[in-house]
GROMACS .gro file of C-alpha atoms in nm:
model
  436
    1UNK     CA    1   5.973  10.366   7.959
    2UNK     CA    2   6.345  10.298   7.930
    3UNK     CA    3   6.542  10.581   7.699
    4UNK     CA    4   6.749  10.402   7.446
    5UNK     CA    5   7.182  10.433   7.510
    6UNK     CA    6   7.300  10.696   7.368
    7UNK     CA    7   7.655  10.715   7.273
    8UNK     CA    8   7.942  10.910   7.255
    9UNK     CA    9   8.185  10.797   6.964
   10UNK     CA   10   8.250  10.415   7.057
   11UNK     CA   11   8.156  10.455   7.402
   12UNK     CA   12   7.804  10.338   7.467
   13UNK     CA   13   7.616  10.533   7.750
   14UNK     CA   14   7.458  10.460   8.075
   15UNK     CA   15   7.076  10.547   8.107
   16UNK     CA   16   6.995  10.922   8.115
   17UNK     CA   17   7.390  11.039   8.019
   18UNK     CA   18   7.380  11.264   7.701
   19UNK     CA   19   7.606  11.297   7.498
   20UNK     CA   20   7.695  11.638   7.638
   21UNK     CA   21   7.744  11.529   7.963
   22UNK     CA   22   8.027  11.263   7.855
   23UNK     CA   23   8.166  11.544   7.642
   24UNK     CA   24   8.208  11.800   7.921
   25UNK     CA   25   8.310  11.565   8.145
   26UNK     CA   26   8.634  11.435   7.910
   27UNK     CA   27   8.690  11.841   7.876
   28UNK     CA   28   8.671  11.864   8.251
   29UNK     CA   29   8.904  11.564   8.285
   30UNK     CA   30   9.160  11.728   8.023
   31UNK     CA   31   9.161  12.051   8.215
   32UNK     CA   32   9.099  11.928   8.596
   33UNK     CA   33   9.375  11.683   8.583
   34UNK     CA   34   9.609  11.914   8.446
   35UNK     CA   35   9.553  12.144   8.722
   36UNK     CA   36   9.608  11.869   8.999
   37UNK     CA   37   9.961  11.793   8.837
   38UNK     CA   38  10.084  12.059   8.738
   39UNK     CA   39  10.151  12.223   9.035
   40UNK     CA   40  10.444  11.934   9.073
   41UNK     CA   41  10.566  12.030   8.748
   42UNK     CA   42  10.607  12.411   8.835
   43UNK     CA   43  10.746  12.341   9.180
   44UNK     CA   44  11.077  12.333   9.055
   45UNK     CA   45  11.094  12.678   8.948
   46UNK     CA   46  10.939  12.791   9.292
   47UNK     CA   47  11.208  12.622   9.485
   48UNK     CA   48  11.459  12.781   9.277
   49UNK     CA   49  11.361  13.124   9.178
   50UNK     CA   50  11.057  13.210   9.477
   51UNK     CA   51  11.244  13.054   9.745
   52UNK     CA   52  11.622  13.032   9.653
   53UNK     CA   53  11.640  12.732   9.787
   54UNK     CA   54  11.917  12.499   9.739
   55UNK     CA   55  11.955  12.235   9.501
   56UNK     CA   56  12.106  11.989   9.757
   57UNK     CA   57  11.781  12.074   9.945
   58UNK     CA   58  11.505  12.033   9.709
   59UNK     CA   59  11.488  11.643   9.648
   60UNK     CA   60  11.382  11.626  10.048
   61UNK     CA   61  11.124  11.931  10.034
   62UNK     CA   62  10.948  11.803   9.705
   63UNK     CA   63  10.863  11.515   9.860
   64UNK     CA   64  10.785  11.673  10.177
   65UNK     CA   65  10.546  11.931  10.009
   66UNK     CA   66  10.382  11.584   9.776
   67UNK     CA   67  10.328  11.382  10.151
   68UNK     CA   68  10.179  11.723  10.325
   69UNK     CA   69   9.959  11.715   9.991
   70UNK     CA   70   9.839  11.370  10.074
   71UNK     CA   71   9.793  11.382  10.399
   72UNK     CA   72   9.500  11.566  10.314
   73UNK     CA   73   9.387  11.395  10.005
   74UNK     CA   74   9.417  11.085  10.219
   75UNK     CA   75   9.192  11.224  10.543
   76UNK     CA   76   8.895  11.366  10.244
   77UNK     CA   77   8.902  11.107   9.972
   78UNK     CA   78   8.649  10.872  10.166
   79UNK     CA   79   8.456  11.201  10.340
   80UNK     CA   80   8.470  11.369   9.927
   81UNK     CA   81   8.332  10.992   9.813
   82UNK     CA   82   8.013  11.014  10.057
   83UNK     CA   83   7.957  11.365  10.023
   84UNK     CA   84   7.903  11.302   9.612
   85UNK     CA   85   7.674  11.016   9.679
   86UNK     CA   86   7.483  11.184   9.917
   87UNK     CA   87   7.451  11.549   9.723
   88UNK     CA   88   7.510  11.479   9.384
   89UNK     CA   89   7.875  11.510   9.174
   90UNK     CA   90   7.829  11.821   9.003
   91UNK     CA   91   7.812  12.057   9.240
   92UNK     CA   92   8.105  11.906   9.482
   93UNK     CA   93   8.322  11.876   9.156
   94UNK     CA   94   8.261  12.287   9.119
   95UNK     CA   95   8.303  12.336   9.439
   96UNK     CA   96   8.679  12.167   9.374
   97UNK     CA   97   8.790  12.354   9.087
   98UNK     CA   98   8.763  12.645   9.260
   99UNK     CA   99   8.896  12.557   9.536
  100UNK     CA  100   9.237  12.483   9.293
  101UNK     CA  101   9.175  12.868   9.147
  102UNK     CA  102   9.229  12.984   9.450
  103UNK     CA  103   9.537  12.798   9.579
  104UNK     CA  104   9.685  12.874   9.195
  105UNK     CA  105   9.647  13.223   9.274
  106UNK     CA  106   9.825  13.181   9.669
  107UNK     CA  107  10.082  12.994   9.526
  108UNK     CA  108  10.224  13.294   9.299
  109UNK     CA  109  10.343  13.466   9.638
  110UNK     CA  110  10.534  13.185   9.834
  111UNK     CA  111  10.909  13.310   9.948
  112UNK     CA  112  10.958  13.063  10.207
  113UNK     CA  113  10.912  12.617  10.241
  114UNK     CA  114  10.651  12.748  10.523
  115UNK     CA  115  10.404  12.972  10.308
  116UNK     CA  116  10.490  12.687  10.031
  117UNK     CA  117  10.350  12.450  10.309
  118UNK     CA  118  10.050  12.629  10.394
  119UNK     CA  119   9.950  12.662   9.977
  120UNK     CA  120  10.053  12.323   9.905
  121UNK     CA  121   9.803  12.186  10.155
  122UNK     CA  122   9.511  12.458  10.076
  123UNK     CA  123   9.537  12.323   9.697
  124UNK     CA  124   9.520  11.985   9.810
  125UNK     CA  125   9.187  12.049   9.908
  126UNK     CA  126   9.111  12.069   9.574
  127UNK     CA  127   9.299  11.826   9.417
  128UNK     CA  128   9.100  11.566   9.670
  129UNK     CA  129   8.790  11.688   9.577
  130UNK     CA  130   8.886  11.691   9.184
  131UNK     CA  131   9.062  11.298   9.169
  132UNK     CA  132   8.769  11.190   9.363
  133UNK     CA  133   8.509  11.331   9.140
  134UNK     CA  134   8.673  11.262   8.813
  135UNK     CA  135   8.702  10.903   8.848
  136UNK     CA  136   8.353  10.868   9.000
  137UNK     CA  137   8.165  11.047   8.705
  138UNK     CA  138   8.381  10.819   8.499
  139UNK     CA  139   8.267  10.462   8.661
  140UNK     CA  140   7.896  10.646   8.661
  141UNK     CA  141   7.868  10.765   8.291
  142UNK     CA  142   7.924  10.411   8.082
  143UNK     CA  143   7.757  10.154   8.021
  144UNK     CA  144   7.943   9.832   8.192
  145UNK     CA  145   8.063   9.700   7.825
  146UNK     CA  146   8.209  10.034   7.774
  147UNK     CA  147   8.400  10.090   8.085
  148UNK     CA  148   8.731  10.011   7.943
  149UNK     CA  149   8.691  10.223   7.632
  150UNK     CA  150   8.516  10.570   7.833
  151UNK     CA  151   8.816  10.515   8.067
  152UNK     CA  152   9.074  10.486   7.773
  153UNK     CA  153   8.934  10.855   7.643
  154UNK     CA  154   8.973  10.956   7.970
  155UNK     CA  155   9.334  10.850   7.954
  156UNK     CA  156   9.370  10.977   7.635
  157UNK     CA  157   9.125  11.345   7.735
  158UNK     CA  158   9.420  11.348   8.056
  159UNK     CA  159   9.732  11.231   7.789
  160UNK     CA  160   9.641  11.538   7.634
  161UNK     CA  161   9.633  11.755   7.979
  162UNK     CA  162   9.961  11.640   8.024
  163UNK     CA  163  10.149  11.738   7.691
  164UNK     CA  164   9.991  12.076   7.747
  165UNK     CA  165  10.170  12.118   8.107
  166UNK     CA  166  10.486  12.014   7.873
  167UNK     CA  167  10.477  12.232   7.594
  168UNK     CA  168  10.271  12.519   7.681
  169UNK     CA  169  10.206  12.541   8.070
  170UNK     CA  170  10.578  12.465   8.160
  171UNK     CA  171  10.676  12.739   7.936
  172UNK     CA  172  10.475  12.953   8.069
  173UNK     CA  173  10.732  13.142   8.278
  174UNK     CA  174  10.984  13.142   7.975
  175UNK     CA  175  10.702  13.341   7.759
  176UNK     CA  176  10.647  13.562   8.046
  177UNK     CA  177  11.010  13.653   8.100
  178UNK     CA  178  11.100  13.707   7.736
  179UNK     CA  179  10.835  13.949   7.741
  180UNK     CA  180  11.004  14.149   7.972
  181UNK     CA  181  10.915  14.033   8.295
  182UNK     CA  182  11.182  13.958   8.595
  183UNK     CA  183  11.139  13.491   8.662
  184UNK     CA  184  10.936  13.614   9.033
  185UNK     CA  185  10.683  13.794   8.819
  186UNK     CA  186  10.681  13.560   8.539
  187UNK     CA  187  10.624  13.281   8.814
  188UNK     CA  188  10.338  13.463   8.995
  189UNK     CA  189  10.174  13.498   8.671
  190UNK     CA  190  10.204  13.194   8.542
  191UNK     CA  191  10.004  13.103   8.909
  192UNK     CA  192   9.753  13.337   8.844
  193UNK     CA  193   9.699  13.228   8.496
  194UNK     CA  194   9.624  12.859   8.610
  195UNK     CA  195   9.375  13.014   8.841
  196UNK     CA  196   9.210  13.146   8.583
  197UNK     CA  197   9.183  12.804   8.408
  198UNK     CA  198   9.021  12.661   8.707
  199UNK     CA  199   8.759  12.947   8.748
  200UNK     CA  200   8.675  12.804   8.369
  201UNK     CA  201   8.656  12.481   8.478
  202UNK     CA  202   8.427  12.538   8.780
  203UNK     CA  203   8.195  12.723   8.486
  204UNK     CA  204   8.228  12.454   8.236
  205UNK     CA  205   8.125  12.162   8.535
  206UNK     CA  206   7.846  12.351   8.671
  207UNK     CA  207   7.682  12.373   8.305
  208UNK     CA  208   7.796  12.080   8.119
  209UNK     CA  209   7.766  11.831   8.361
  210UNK     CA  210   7.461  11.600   8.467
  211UNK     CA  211   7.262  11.737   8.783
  212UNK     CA  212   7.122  11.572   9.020
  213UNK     CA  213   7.221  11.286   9.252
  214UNK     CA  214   7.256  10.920   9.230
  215UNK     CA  215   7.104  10.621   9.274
  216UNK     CA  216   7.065  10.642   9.674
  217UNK     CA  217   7.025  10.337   9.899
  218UNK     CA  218   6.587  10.166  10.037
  219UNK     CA  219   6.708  10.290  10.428
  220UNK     CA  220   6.910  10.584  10.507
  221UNK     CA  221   7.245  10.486  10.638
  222UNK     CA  222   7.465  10.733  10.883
  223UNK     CA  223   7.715  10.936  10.691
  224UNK     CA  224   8.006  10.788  10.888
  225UNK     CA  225   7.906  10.410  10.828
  226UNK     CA  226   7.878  10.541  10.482
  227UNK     CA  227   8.223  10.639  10.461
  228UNK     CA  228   8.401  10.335  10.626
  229UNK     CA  229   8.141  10.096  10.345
  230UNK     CA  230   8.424  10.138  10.085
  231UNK     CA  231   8.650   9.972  10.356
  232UNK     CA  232   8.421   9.672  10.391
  233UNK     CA  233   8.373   9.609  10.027
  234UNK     CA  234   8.757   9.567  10.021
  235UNK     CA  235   8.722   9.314  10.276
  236UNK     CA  236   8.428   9.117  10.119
  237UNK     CA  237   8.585   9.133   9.735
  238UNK     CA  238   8.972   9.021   9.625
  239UNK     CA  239   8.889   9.207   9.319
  240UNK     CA  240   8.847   9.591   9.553
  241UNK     CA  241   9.095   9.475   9.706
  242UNK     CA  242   9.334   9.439   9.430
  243UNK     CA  243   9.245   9.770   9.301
  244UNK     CA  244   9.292   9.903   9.585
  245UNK     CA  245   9.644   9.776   9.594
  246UNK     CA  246   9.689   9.907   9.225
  247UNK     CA  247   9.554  10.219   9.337
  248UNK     CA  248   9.854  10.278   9.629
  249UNK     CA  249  10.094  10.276   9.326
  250UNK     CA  250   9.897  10.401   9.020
  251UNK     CA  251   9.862  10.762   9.158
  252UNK     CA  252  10.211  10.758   9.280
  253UNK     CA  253  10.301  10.692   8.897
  254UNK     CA  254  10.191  11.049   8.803
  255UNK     CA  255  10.342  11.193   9.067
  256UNK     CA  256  10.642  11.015   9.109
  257UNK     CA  257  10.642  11.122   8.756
  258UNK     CA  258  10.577  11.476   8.791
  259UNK     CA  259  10.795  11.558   9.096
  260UNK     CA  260  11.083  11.341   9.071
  261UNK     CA  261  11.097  11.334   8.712
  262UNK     CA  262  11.065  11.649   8.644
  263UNK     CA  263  11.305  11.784   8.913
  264UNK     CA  264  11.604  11.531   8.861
  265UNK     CA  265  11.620  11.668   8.438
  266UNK     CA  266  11.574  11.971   8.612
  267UNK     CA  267  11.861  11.986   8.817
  268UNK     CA  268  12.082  11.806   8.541
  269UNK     CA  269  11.988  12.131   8.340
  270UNK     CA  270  12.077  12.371   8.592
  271UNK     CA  271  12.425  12.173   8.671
  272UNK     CA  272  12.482  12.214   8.307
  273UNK     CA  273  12.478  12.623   8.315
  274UNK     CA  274  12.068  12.621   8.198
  275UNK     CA  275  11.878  12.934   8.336
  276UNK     CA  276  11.586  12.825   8.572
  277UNK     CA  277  11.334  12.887   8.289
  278UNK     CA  278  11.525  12.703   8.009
  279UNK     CA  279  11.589  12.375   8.238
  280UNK     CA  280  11.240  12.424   8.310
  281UNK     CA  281  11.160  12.410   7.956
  282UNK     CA  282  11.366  12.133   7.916
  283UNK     CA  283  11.277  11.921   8.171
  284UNK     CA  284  10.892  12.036   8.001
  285UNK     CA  285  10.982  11.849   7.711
  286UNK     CA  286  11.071  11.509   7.837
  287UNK     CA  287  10.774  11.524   8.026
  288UNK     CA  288  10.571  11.632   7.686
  289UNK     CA  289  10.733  11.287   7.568
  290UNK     CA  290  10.625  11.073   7.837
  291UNK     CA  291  10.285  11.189   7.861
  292UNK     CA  292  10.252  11.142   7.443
  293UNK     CA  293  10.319  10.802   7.491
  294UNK     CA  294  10.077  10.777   7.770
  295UNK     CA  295   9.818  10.954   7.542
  296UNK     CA  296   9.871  10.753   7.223
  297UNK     CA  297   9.904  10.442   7.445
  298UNK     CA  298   9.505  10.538   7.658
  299UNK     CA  299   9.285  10.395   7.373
  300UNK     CA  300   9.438  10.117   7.301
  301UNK     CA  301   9.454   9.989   7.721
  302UNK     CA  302   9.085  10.087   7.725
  303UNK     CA  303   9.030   9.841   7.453
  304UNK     CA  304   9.251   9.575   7.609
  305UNK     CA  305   9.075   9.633   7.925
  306UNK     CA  306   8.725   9.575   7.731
  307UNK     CA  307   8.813   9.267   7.579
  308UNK     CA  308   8.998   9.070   7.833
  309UNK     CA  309   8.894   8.958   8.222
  310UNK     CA  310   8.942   9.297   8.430
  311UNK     CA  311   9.171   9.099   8.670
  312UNK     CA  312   9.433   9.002   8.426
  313UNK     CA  313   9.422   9.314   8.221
  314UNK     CA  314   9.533   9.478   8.540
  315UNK     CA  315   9.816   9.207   8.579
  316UNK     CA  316   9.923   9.285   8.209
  317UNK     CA  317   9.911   9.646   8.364
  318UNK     CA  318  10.142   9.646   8.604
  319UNK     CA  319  10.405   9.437   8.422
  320UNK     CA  320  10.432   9.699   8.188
  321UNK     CA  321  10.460   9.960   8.473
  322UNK     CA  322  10.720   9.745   8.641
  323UNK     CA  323  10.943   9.724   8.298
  324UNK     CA  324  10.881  10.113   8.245
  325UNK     CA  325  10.957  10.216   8.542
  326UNK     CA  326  11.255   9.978   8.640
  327UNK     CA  327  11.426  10.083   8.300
  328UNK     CA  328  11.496  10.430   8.428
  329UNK     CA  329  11.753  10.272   8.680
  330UNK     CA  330  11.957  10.238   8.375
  331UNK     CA  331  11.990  10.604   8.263
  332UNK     CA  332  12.292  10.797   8.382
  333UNK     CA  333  12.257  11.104   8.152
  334UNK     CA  334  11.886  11.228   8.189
  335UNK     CA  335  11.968  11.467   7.908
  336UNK     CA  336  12.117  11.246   7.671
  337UNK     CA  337  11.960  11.011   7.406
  338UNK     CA  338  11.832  10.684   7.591
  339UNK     CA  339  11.614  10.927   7.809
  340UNK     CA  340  11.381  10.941   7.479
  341UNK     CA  341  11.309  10.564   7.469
  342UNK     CA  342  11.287  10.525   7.876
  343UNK     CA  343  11.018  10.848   7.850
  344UNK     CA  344  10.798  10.653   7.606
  345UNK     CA  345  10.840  10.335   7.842
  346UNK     CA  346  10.718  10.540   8.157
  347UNK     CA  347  10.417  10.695   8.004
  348UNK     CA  348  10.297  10.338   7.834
  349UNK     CA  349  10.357  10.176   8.173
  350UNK     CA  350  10.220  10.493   8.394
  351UNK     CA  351   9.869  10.477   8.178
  352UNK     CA  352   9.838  10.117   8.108
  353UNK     CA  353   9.829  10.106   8.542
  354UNK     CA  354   9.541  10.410   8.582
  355UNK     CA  355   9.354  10.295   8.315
  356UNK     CA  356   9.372   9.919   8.425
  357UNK     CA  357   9.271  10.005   8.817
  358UNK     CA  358   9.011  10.271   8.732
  359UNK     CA  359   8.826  10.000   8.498
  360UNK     CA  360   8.832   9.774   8.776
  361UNK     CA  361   8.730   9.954   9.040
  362UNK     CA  362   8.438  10.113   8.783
  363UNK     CA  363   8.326   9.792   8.761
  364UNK     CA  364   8.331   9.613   9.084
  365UNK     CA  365   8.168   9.950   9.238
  366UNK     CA  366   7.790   9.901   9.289
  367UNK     CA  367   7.635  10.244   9.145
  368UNK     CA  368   7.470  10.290   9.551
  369UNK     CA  369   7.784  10.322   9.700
  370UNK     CA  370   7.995  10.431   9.460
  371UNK     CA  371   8.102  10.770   9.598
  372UNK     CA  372   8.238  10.581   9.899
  373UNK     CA  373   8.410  10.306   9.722
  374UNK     CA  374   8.588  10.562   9.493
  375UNK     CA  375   8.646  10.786   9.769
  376UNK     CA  376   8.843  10.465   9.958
  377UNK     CA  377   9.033  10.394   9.650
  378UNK     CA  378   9.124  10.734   9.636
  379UNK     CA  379   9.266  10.712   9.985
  380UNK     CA  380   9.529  10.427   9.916
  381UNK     CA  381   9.635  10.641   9.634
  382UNK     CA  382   9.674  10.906   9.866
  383UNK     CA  383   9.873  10.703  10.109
  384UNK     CA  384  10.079  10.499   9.818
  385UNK     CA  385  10.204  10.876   9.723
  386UNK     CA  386  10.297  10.960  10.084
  387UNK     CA  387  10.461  10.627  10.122
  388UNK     CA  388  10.658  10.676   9.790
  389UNK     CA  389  10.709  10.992   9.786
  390UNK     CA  390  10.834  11.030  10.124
  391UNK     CA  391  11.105  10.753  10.117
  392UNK     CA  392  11.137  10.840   9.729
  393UNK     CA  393  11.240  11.205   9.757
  394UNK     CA  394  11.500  11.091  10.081
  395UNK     CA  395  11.621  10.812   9.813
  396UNK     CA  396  11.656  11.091   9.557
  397UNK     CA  397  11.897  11.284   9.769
  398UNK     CA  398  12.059  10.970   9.921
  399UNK     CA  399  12.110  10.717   9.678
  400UNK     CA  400  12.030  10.813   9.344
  401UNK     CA  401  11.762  11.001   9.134
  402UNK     CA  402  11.673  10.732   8.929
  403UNK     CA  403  11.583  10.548   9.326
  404UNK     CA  404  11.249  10.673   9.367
  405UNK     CA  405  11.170  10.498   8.993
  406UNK     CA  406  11.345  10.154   9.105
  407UNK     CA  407  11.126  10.172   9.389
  408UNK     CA  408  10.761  10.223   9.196
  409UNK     CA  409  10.874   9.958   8.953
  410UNK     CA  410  10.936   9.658   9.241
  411UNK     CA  411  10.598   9.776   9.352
  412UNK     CA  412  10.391   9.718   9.026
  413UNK     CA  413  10.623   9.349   9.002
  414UNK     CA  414  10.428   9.260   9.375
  415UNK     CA  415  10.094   9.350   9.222
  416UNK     CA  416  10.121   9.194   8.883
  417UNK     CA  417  10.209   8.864   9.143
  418UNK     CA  418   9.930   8.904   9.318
  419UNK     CA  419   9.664   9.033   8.998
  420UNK     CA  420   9.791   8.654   8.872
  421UNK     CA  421   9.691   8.512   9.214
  422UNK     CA  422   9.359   8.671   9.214
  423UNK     CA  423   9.247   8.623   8.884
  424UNK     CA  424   9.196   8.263   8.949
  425UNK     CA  425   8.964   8.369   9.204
  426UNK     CA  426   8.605   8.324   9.150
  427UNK     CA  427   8.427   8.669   9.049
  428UNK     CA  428   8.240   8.806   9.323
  429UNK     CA  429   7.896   9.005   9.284
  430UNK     CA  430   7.944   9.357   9.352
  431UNK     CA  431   7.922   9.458   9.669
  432UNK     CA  432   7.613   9.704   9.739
  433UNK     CA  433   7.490   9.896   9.971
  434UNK     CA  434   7.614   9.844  10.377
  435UNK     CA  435   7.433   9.605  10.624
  436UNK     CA  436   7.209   9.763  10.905
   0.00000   0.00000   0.00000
């Protein structure tokens, strides 16, 4: 016998997914992505205040510490992927948060780029585990004519993530220090507090979400074939392919976002006699702004994503992101008033290209072999960030701060190209489980 759907608001639910599970897992989206960014945010602050490093210096070493980062994301995404379909998401995604609560809680006593090394790459451990496993629960819990709208909440569950780390977490070390504290002791505890937030999360995965494994393939296949399957199916299918192309840039979005962002308003506020914690603060609300319009903007590109072909929502997708992104080459004062209108731009453009890919990907990703698949588009994210971030924060330094932005946006102009190209492709059946 064959349980009816249930549903979760609009979002109509795969067979055997309460209502509860969807829940928690939007709640563990909110709080899990938050954790995985906001580490960029708050890097800032460490640079200036933990390490005393200088400003001329801290362009090259943010984008050092993001391509470290994805080095490993990059070497576990496909590893992460397998190990989920083989043992069930639940417990790997618990494992993950807590992995984050305990490189929160290293990362409140770095005084040097070498101990900030060594924490940024023990919380990327965690932050591969916690991308991977977010966007595969999300392609597992819908049913296929809900994709676009569960990944829309998502947006929208993340949106919200992200306005926190503006307003509240990014002010974190201002509240501490007007209570009395010295800016090192407000900045450890602002660490420690985040690690507390992930020790939630680990509880609120391990009890909200559904147990158990999924659908596993007739004949056993060896865990490193396994791995390289999400490779093939990019191979056999335009459609992977493309979204694993959108994938290289659509992570670097938030990032580019979060580092580069973040740090050039942050460095304008410093230059313009701002204490660390108020050009932290102020840099927190821009960033608030961006992210609102990302949130506002994640239900309505789930919706678009549900009513037209996958392929040329994505192309619609990354025309936006190249206009959002490209318009911040324009800004010379990131403190003064066009920097409100070019925020909204970047967060429309930033979410219309992760909601766009993820709903592709959910969809082209046979429910087998879906770990693996996920995990591989996870690692072109991975290496898209290293890529851009790597050149980006040298371009920052070099050129200009609003290069690393220039760059992302000529990058979304190739893909909406090619999204056009492919969309006249025939479809192609998902691709399942590998050959023996």
């Amino acid at each position: 016998m064959v349980d009816n759907p249930c549903r979760l608001g609009p979002v109509e639910l795969a067979p055997g997914v309460r209502p509860l599970h969807a829940g928690s897992f939007l709640f563990a989206a909110f709080i899990g992505i938050s954790l995985t960014t906001f580490i960029s945010v708050i890097q800032p602050y460490v640079l200036t205040v933990q390490i005393d490093l200088a400003v001329d210096k801290q362009g090259q070493v943010s984008g050092d510490m993001v391509f470290y980062s994805e080095i490993v994301v990059l070497l576990l995404s496909a590893a992460v992927g397998t190990l989920a379909d083989r043992f069930g998401r639940r417990g790997i995604f618990a494992v993950g948060a807590l992995i984050l609560g305990i490189g929160y809680s290293l990362f409140g006593y770095v005084d040097s780029v070498t101990t900030l090394t060594a924490a940024r790459i023990f919380l990327a451990f965690g932050i591969a585990i916690v991308n991977v496993l977010v966007q595969a629960v999300q392609a597992d819990y819908p049913a296929e004519n809900s994709r676009g709208k569960l990944v829309g909440l998502t947006g929208f569950a993340i949106g919200i993530g992200a306005v926190l780390i503006g307003v509240v977490f990014s002010r974190l070390p201002y509240w501490y220090v007007d209570a009395g504290m010295d800016e090192l002791a407000a900045g450890r505890n602002t660490m420690l507090t985040m690690a507390g937030l992930a020790l939630l999360l680990a509880i609120l995965i391990r009890l909200g979400l559904k147990g158990g494994r999924p659908p596993q393939p007739d004949q056993p296949t060896p865990f490193t074939r396994s791995m390289l399957h999400g490779l093939r199916a990019g191979r056999q299918n335009a459609r992977i392919a493309l979204a694993y192309g959108s994938a290289f840039v659509a992570r670097a979005d938030l990032v580019v976002v979060g580092t580069f962002f973040t740090l050039w308003l942050n460095q304008t506020a410093i230059a313009a006699g701002m204490s660390p914690d108020d050009a932290v603060r102020a840099a927190g609300g821009f960033f608030a702004l961006a992210m609102s319009s990302a949130l506002i903007w994640a239900p309505i590109a789930g919706f678009i994503n549900d009513r037209l072909d996958r392929t040329r929502a994505m192309a619609l997708a990354m025309l936006l992101c190249a206009i959002g992104y490209s318009v911040m080459g324009l800004i010379s004062d990131p403190l003064g008033g066009w920097m409100y209108p070019a925020a909204i731009l970047l967060g429309i453009g930033q979410m219309s290209a992760i909601t766009a890919s993820q709903t592709l990907i959910g969809q082209q990703a046979s429910a087998v072999n879906r770990g693996s698949i996920i995990g591989m588009f996870s690692f072109f994210g991975a290496a898209g960030v290293m890529f851009i971030t790597s050149v980006g924060g040298r371009i920052f330094d070099s050129i200009s701060p609003a290069a690393p932005f220039v760059l992302v946006g000529f990058i979304n102009l190739v893909l909406f190209i090619a999204a056009i190209l492919i969309s006249r492709l025939p479809d192609q059946q998902q691709v399942t489980e590998p050959t023996t």
